[in-house]
Coordinates of C-alpha atoms and ligand atoms in Angstrom, one line a residue:
X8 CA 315.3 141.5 -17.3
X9 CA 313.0 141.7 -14.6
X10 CA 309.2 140.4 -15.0
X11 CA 306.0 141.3 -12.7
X12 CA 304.0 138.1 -11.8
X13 CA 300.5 138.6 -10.0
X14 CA 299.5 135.1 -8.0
X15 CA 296.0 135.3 -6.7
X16 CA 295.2 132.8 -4.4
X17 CA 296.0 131.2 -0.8
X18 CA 299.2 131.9 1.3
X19 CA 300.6 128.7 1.4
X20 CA 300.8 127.8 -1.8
X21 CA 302.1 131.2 -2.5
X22 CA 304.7 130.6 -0.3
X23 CA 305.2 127.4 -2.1
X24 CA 305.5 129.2 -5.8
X25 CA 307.8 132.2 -4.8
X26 CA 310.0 129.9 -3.5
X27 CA 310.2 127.7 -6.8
X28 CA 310.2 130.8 -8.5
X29 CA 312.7 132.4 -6.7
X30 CA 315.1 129.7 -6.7
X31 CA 314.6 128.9 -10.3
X32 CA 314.2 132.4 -11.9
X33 CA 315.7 134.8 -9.3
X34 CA 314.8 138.0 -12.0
X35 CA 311.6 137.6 -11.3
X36 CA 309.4 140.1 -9.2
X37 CA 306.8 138.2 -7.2
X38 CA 303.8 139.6 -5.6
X39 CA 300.8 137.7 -3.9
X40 CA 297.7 139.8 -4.7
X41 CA 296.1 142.3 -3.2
X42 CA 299.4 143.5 -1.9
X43 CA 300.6 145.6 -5.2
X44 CA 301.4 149.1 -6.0
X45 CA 302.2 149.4 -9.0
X46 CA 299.9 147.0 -11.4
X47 CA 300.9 148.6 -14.5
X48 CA 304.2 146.9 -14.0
X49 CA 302.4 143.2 -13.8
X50 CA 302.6 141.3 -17.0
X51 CA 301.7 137.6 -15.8
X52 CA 299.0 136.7 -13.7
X53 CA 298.1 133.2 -11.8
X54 CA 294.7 133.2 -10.8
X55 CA 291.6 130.1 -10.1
X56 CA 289.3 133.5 -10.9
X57 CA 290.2 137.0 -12.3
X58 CA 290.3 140.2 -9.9
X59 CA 287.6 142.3 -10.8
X60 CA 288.5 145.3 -13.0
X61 CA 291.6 143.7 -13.8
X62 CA 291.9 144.8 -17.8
X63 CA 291.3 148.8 -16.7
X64 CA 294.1 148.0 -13.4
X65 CA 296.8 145.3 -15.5
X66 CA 296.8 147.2 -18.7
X67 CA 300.6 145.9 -19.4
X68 CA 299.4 141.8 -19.0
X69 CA 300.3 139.5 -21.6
X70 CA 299.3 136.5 -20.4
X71 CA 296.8 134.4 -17.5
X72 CA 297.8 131.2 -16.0
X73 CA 295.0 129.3 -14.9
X74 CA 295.7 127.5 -11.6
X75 CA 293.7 124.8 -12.6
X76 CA 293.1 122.6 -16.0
X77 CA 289.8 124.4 -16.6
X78 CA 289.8 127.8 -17.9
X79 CA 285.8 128.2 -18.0
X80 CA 286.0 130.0 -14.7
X81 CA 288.3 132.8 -16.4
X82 CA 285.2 133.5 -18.2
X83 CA 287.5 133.7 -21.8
X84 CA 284.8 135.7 -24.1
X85 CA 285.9 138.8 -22.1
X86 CA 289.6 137.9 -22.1
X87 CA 291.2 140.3 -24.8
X88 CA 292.6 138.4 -27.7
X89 CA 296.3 139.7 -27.2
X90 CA 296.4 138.3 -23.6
X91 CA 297.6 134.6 -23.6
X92 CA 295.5 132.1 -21.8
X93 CA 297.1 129.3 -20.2
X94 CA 295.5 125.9 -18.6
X95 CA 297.3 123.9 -15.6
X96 CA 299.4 120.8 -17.0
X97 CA 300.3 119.7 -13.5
X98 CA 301.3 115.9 -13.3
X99 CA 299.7 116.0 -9.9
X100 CA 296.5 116.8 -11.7
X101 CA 296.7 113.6 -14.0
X102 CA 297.6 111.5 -11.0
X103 CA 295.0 112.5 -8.8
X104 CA 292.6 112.4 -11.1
X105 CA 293.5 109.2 -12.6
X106 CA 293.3 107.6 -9.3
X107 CA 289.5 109.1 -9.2
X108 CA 288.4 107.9 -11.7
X109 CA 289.7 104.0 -11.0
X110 CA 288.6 104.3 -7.5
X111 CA 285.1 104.9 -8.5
X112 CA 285.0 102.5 -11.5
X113 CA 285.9 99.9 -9.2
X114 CA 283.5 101.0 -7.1
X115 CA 280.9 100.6 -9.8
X116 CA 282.1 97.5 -11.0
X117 CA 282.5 95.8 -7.4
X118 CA 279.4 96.9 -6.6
X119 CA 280.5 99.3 -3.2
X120 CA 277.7 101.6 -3.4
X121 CA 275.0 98.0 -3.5
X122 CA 277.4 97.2 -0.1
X123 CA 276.9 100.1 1.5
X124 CA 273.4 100.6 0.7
X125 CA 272.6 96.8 2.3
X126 CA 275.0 97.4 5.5
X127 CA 272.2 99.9 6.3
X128 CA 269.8 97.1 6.8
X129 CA 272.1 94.3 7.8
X130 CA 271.4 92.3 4.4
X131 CA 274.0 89.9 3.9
X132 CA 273.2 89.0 -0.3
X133 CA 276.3 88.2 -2.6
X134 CA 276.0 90.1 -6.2
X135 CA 277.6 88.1 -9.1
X136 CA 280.3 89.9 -10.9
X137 CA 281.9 89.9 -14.2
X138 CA 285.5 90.2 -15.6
X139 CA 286.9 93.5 -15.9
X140 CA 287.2 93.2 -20.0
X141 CA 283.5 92.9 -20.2
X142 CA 283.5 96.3 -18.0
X143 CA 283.2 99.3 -21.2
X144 CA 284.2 102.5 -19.3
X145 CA 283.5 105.1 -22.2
X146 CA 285.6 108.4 -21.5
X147 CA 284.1 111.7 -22.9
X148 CA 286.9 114.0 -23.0
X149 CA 289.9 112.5 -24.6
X150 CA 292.5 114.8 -23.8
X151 CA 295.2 115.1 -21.2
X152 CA 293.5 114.1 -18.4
X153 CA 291.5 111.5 -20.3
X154 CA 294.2 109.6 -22.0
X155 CA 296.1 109.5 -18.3
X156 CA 293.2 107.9 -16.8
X157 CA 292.5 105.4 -19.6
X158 CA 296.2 104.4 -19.1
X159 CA 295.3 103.2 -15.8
X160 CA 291.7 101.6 -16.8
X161 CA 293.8 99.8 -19.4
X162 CA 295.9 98.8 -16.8
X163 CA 293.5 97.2 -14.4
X164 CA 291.9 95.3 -17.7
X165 CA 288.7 97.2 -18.2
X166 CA 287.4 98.2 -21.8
X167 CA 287.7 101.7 -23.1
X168 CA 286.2 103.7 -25.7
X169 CA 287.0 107.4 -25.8
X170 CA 285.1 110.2 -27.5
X171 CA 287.0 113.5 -28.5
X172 CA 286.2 116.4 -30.8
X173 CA 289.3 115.0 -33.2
X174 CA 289.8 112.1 -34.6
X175 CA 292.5 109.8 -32.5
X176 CA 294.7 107.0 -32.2
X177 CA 295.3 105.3 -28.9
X178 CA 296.9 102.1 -28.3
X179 CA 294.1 100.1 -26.9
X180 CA 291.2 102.4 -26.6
X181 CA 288.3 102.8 -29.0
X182 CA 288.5 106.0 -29.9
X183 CA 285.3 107.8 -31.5
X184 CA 284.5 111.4 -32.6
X185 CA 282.0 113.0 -34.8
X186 CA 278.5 112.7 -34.0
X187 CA 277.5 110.4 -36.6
X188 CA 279.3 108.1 -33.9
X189 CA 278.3 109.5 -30.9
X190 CA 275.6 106.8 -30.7
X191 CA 277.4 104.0 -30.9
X192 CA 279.9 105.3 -27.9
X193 CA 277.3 105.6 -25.8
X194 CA 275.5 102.0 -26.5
X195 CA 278.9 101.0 -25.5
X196 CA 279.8 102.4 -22.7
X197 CA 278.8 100.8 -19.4
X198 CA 280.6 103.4 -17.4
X199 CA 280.3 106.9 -18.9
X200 CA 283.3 109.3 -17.4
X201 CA 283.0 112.8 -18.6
X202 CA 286.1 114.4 -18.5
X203 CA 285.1 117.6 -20.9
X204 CA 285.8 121.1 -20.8
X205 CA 283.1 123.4 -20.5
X206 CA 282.0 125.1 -23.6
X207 CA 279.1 126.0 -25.3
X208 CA 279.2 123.1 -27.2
X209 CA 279.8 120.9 -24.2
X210 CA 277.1 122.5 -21.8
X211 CA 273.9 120.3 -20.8
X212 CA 275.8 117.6 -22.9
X213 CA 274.9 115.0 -20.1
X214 CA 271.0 115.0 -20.9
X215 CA 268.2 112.8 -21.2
X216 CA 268.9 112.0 -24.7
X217 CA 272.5 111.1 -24.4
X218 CA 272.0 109.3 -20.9
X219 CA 269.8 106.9 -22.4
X220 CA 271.5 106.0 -25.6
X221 CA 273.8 104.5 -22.2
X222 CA 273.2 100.4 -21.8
X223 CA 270.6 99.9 -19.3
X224 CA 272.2 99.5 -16.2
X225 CA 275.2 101.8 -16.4
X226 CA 276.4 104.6 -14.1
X227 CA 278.3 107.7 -14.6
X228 CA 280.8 109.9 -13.5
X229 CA 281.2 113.1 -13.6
X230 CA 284.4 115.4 -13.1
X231 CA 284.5 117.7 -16.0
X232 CA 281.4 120.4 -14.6
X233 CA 278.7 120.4 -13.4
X234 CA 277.0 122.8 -16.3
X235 CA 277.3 119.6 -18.8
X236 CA 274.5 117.7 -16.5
X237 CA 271.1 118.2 -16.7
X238 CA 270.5 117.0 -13.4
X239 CA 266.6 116.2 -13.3
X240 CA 267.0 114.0 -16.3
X241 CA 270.0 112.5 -14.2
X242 CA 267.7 112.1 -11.5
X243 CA 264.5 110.6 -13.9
X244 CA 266.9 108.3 -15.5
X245 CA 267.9 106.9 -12.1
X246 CA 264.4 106.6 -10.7
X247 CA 263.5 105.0 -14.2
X248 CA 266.0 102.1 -13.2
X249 CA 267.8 102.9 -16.7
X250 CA 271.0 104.5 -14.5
X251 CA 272.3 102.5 -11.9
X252 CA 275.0 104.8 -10.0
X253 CA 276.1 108.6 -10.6
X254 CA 279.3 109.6 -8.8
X255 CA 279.3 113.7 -8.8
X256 CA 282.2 115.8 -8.0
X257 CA 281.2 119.1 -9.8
X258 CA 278.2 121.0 -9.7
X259 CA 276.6 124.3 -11.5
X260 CA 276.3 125.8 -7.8
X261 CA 279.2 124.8 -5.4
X262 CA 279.0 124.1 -2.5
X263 CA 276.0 121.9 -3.8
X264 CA 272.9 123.5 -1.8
X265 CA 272.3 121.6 0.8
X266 CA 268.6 120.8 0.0
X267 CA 269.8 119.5 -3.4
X268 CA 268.3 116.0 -4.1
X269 CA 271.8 114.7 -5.5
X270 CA 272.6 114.5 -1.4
X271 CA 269.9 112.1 0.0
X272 CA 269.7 110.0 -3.2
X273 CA 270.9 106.4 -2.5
X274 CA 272.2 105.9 -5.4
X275 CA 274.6 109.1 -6.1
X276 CA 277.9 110.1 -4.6
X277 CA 278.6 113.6 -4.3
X278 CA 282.0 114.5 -3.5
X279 CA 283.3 118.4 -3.3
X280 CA 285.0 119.1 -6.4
X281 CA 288.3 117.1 -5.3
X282 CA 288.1 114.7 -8.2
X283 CA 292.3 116.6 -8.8
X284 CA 293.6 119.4 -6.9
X285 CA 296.6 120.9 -8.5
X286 CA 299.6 120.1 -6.0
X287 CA 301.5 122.8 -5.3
X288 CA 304.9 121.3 -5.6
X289 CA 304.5 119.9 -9.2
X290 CA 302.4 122.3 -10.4
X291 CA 304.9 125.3 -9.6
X292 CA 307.5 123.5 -11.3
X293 CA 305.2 123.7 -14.5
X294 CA 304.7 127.5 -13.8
X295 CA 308.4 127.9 -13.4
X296 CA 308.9 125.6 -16.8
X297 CA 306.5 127.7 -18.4
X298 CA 307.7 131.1 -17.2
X299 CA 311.4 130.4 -18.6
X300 CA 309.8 129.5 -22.1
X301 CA 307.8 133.0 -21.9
X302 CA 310.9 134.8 -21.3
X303 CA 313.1 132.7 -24.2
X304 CA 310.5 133.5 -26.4
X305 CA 309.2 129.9 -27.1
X306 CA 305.8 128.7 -26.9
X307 CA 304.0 127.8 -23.5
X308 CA 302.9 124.7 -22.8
X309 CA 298.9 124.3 -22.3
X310 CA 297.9 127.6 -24.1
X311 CA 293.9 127.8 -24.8
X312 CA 292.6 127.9 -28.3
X313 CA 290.1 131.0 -28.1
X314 CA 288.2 129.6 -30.7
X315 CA 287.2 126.1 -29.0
X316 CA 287.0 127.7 -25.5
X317 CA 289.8 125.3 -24.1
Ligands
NDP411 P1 292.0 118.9 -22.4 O1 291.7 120.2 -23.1 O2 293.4 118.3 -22.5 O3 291.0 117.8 -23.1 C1 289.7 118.0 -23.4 C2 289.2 116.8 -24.3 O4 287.8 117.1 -24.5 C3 289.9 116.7 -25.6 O5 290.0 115.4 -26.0 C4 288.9 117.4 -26.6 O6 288.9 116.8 -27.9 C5 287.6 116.9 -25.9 N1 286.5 117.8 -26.3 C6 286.3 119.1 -26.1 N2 285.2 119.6 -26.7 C7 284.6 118.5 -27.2 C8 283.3 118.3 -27.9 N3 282.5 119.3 -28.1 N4 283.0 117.1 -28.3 C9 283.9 116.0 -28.1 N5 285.0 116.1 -27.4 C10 285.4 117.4 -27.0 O7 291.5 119.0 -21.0 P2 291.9 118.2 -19.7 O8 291.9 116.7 -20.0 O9 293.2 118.8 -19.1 O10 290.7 118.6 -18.6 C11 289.4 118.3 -18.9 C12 288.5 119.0 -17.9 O11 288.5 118.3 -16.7 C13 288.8 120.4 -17.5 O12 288.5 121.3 -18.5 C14 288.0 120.6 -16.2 O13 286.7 121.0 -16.6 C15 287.9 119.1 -15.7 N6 288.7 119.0 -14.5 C16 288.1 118.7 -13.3 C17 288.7 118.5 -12.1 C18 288.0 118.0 -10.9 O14 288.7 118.0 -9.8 N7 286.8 117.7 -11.0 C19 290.2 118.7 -12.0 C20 290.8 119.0 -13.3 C21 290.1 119.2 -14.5 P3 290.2 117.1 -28.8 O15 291.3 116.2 -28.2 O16 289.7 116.6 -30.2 O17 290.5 118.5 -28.8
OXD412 C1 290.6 122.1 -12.4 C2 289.6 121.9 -11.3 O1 290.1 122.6 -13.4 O2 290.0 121.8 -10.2 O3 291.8 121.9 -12.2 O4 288.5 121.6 -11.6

């Protein structure tokens, strides 16, 4: 049986996942948006953001692969309940974000950002350090990518402590959920990574009242979205001394206007959203996993709960 897939997005790595596809399921019809005539026939889609229109124009779809593990940018409240919603579960993801995340605690904890800051005026001063184990990196957002990435913080011999909406069990970690507990995972967290999805439970959930429950002293990092920061109290609680570093890869505008104070600040990173790209090679291979369970009839891997928003 033939099946329609949509993929909306650049040429190269549509060139990249027709090949996978068409090596590994040669029944399917592939087309590489806007070059279709006859959208009725389309019943998958591939997409960072939806075509405009697209319920009225794909009125046979059953199902929306995000290309990426967020799905806030498919805007889900007008996504019909019958049409499937499916996040990215791309290894290359995990990796690449795992190694983000280590880079920049090390950072932190080494002290890089001090470094750089004093080669500007040749000041040659030594800053004590401590072990890694006295290091707490708390992780906000427990969930694929955030167990991934406390494997590897595990692995260089820092603390974690993990918050998630449900309660878990991780071999190591600290986990924490509920927010009768939410307090004491953020006294103890020396590092804060947020690694949430964006809902509206999650939005503005990096605010002056949960950044300062933070030890005095610690930094954060933030790669979930840039809707869950408040960014002046960010920016009070840095010039308060209370923070010491924010590294930033997503923002509520991107590109991040280039008047914003996040670029000039000494003690803030910004990078552009590149925390984890999805890689084309592994992450078609999980489209190509996924499509074959579609078409036997079994359940995807990575579909969204409509009711949690992710
Ligand atoms: P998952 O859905 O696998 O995990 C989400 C985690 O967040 C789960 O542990 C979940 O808890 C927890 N959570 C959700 N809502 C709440 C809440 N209200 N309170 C406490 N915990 C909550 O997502 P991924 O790990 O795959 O991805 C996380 C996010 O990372 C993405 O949604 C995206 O925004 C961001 N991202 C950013 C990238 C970048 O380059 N900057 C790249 C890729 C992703 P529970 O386990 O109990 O359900
Ligand atoms: C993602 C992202 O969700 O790039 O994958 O932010």
């Amino acid at each position: 049986m033939t099946i329609n897939i949509l993929f909306r997005g650049p040429q190269e790595r549509n060139d990249c996942w027709q090949a996978l596809f068409a090596d590994a399921l040669p029944d399917v019809a592939w087309h590489h948006w806007p070059k279709i005539t006859d959208k009725a026939a389309i019943e998958l889609m591939i997409v960072w953001k939806l075509p405009r229109d697209y319920q009225q124009d794909y009125p046979n779809l059953k199902a929306i692969f995000s290309v990426g593990a967020g799905v806030d940018q498919l805007d889900l409240a007008t996504v019909p309940e019958h049409i499937q919603v499916i996040r990215m579960l791309d290894p290359g993801i995990a990796k690449g974000m795992s190694e983000f995340i280590a880079m920049h605690v090390l950072n932190i904890h080494r002290d890089t950002f001090a470094y750089i800051n004093a080669n500007k005026s040749a000041t040659w001063q030594q800053i004590p350090t401590i072990e890694n184990q006295q290091r707490r990196v708390g992780i906000f957002g427990l969930g694929h990518l955030g167990q991934v990435a406390a494997e590897s913080l595990l692995q260089l011999g820092f603390s974690v402590n993990g918050w998630s909406r449900s309660a878990k069990k991780i071999s190591n970690v600290n986990c924490f959920h509920s927010d009768d507990r939410l307090h004491t995972f953020l006294s103890q967290s020396d590092i804060l990574v947020c690694l949430l999805p964006l809902t509206d439970q999650t939005r503005g959930i990096l605010n002056h009242e949960t950044l300062s429950q933070l030890p005095k002293g610690a930094s954060v990092i933030n790669v979930g979205r840039g809707e869950q920061l408040v960014a002046q109290d960010l920016l009070a609680l840095l010039d308060e001394q209370h923070l010491e570093y924010a590294v930033l890869d997503v923002f509520d505008i991107e590109p991040l206007p280039e008047a914003h104070s996040f670029w000039q600040h000494p003690r803030v990173l910004v990078t552009p959203h590149i925390a984890a790209i999805t890689q084309n090679d592994s992450a078609g291979k999980m489209l190509v996993e996924n499509v074959q369970r579609y078409l036997d009839q079994q359940p995807m891997r990575g579909i969204v709960d409509r009711s949690l928003g992710y």
